[in-house]
mmCIF file of C-alpha atoms in Angstrom:
data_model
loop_
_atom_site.group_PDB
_atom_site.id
_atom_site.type_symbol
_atom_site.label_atom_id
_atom_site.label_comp_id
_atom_site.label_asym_id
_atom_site.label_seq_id
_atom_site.Cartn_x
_atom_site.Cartn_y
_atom_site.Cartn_z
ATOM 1 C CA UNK P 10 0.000 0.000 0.000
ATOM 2 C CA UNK P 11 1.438 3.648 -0.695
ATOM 3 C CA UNK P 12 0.881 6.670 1.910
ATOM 4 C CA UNK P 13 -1.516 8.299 -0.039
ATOM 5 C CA UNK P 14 -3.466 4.711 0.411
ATOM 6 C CA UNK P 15 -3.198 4.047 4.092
ATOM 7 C CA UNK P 16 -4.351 7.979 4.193
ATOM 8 C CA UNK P 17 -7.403 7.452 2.642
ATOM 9 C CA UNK P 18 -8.490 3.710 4.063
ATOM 10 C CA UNK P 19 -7.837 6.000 7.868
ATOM 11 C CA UNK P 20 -9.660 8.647 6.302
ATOM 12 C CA UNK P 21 -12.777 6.597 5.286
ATOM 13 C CA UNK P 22 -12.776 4.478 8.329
ATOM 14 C CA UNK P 23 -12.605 7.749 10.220
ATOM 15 C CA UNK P 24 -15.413 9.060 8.593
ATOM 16 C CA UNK P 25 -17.387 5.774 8.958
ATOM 17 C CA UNK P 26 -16.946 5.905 12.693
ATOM 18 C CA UNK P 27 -18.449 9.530 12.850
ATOM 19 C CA UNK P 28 -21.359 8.701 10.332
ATOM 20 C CA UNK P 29 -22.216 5.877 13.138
ATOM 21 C CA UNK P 30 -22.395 8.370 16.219
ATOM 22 C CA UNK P 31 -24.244 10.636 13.901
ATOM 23 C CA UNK P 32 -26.888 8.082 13.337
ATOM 24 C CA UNK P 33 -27.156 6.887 16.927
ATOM 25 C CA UNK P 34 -27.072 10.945 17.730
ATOM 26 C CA UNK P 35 -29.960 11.241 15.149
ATOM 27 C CA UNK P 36 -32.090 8.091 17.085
ATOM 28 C CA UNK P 37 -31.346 9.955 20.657
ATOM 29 C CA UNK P 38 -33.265 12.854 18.980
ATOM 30 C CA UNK P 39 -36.083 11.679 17.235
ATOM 31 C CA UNK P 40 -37.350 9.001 19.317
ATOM 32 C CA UNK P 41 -37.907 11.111 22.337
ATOM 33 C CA UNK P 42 -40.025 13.410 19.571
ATOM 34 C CA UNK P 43 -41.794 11.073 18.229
ATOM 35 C CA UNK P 44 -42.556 9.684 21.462
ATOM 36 C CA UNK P 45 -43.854 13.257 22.525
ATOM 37 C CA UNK P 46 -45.987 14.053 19.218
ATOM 38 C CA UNK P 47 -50.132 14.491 20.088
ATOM 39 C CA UNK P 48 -51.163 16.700 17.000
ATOM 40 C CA UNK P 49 -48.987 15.980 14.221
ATOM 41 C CA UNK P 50 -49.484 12.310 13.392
ATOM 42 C CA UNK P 51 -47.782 12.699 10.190
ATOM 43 C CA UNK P 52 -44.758 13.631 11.226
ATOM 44 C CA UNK P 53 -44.859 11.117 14.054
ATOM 45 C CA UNK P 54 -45.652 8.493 11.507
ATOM 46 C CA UNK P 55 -42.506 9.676 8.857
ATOM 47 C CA UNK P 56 -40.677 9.889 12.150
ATOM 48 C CA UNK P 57 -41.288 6.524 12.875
ATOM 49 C CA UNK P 58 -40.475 5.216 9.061
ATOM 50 C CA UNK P 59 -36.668 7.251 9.262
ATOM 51 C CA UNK P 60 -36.126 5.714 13.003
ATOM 52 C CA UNK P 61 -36.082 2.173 11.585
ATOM 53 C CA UNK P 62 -34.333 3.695 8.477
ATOM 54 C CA UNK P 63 -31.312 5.008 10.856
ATOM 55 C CA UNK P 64 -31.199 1.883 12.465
ATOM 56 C CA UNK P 65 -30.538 0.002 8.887
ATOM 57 C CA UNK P 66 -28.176 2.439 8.135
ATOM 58 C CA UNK P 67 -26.272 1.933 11.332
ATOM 59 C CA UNK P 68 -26.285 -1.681 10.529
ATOM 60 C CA UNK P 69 -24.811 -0.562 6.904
ATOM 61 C CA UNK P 70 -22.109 0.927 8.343
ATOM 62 C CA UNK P 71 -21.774 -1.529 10.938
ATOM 63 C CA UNK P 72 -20.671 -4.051 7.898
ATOM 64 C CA UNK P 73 -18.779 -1.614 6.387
ATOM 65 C CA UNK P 74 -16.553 -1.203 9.030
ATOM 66 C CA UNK P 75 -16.706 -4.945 9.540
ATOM 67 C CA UNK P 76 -15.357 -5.683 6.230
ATOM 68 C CA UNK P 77 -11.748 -3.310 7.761
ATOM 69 C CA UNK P 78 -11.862 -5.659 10.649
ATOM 70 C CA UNK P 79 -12.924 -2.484 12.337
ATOM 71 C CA UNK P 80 -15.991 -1.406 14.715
ATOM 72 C CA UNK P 81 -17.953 1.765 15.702
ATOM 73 C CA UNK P 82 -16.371 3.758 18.520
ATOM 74 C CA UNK P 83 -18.056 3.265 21.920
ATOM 75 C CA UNK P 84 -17.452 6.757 23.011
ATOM 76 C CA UNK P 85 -18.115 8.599 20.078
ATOM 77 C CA UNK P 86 -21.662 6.677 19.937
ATOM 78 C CA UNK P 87 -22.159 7.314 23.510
ATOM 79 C CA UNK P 88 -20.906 11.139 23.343
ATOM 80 C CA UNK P 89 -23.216 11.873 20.261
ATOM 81 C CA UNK P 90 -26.393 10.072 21.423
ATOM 82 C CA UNK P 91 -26.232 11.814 24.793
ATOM 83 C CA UNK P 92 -25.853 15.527 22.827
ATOM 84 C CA UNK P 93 -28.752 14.592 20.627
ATOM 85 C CA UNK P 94 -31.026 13.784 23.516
ATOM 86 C CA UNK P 95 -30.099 16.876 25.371
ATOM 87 C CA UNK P 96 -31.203 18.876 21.865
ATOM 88 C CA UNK P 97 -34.451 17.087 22.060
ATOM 89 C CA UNK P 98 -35.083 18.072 25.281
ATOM 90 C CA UNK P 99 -33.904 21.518 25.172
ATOM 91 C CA UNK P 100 -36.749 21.991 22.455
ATOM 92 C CA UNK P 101 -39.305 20.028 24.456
ATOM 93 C CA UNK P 102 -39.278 23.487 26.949
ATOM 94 C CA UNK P 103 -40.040 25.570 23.700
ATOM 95 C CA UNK P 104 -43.842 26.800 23.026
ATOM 96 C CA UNK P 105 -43.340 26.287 19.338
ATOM 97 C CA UNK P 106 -41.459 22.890 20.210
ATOM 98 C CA UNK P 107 -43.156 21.199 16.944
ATOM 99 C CA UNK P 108 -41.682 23.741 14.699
ATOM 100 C CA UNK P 109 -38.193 24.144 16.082
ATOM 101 C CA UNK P 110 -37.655 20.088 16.429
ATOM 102 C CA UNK P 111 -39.020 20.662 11.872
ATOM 103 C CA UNK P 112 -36.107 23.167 11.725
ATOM 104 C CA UNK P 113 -33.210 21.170 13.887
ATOM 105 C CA UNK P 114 -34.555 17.911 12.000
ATOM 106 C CA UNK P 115 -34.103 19.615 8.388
ATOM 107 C CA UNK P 116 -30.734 20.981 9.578
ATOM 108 C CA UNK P 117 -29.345 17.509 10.485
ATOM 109 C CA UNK P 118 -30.885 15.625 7.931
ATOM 110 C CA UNK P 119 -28.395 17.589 5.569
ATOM 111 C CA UNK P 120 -25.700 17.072 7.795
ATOM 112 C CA UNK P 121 -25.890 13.532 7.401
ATOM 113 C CA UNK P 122 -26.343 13.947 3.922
ATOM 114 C CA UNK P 123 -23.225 15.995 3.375
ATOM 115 C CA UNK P 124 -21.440 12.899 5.626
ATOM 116 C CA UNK P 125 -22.768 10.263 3.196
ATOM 117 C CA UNK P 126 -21.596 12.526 -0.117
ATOM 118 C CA UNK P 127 -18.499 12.974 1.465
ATOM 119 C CA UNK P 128 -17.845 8.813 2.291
ATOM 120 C CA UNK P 129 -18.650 8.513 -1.607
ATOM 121 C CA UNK P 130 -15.714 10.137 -2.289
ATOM 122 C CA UNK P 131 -13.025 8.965 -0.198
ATOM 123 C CA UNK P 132 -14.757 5.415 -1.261
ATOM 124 C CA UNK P 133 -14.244 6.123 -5.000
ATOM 125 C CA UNK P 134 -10.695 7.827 -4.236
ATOM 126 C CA UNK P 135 -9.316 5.155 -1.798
ATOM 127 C CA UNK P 136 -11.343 2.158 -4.098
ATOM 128 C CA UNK P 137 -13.775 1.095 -1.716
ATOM 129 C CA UNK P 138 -15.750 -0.213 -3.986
ATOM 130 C CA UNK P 139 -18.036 -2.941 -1.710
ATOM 131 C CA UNK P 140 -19.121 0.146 0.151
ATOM 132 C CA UNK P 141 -20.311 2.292 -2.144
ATOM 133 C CA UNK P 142 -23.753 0.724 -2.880
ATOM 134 C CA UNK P 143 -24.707 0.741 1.186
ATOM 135 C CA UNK P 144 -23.573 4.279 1.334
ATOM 136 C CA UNK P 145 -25.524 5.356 -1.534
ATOM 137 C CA UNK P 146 -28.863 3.732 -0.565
ATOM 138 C CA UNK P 147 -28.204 5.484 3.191
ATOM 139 C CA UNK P 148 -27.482 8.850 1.250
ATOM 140 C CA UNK P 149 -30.947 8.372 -0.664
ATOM 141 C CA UNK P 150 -32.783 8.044 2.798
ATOM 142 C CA UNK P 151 -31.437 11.082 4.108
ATOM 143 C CA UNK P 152 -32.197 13.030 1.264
ATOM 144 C CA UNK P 153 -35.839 11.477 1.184
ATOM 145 C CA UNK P 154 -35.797 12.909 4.461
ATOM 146 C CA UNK P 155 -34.919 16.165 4.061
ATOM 147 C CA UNK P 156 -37.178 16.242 1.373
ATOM 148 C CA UNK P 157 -40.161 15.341 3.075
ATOM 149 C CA UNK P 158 -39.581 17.805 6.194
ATOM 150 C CA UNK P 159 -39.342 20.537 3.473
ATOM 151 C CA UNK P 160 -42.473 19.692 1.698
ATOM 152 C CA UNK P 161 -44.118 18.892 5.020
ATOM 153 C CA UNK P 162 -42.755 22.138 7.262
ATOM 154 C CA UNK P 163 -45.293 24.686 5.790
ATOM 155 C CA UNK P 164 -48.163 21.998 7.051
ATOM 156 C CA UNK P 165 -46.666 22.180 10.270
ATOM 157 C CA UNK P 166 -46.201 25.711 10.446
ATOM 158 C CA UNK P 167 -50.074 25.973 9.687
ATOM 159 C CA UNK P 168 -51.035 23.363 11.598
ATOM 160 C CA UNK P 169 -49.079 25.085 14.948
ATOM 161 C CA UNK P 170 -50.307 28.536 14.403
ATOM 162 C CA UNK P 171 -54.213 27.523 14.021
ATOM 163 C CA UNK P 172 -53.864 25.351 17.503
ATOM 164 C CA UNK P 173 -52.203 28.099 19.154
ATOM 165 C CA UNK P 174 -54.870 30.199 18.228
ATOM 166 C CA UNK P 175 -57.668 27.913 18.849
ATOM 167 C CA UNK P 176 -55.597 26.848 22.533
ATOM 168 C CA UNK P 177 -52.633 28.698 23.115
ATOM 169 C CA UNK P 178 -49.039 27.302 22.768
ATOM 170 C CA UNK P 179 -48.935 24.589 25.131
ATOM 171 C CA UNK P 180 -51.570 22.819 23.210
ATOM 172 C CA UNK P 181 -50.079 23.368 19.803
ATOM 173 C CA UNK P 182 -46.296 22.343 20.590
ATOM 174 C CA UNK P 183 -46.280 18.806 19.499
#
């Protein structure tokens, strides 16, 4: 193997690692929201559908990693899923908690998107071709994603401001 080689397998295993936490950080903040959702059962429900998409993905990258002889990092898992159930509860104190959880949710989705496009390449670069299929079909999730909380946030936004009207903002929130 040359430098430039070895740079790139670290590089993508790296990355690999981190794309794991992320996706355990992602479950530590939407299952407590989905978990707290009374008057948006749509998002609850697409909630629902990406939870059990995040944990195939995890499994994705658990057999990528596998297939370097390599495993997720405890810690990292641990640290992220921890900060991602303290942002889900630092939005459950919000009055517009429904609409701010729409906003962190869009922002993350393309963070994870941005990780997967970002794998691609070092996978294409360093010639990890086995993974490239598994990261692709986890980067098509996360843009399905972010796709639907964009189509769906004005319906939300609607939604919160006629409860709040109708019953103030502790009734609209989720």
């Amino acid at each position: 193997m040359t430098h430039q080689t070895d740079a790139l397998r670290e590089l993508f295993i790296t990355g690999l690692v981190n794309a794991h936490a992320v996706e355990k950080q992602a479950l530590a903040i939407m299952t407590p929201q989905v978990s707290r959702i009374e008057h948006y059962p749509e998002v609850a429900d697409r909630l629902r559908a990406h939870i059990e998409e995040t944990n195939a993905q995890i499994a994705r990258l658990d057999e990528i990693l596998g297939g370097f002889d390599t495993s997720s990092s405890t810690f990292k898992d641990l640290g992220l899923s921890m900060s991602g159930g303290m942002a889900a509860l630092g939005h459950s104190v919000a009055g517009d908690e429904i609409v701010k959880n729409s906003f962190a949710n869009y922002a993350f989705e393309h963070f994870e998107i941005a990780a997967y496009k970002s794998l691609l390449v070092l996978a294409e670069d360093g010639g990890f071709a086995p993974a490239t299929p598994l990261l692709k079909q986890s980067l098509g999730e996360e843009e399905a994603m972010a796709a639907w909380i964009d189509e769906a946030l004005p319906m939300v936004t609607r939604r919160y401001a006629t409860l709040y009207a109708e019953a103030g903002a502790s009734k609209a929130k989720v």
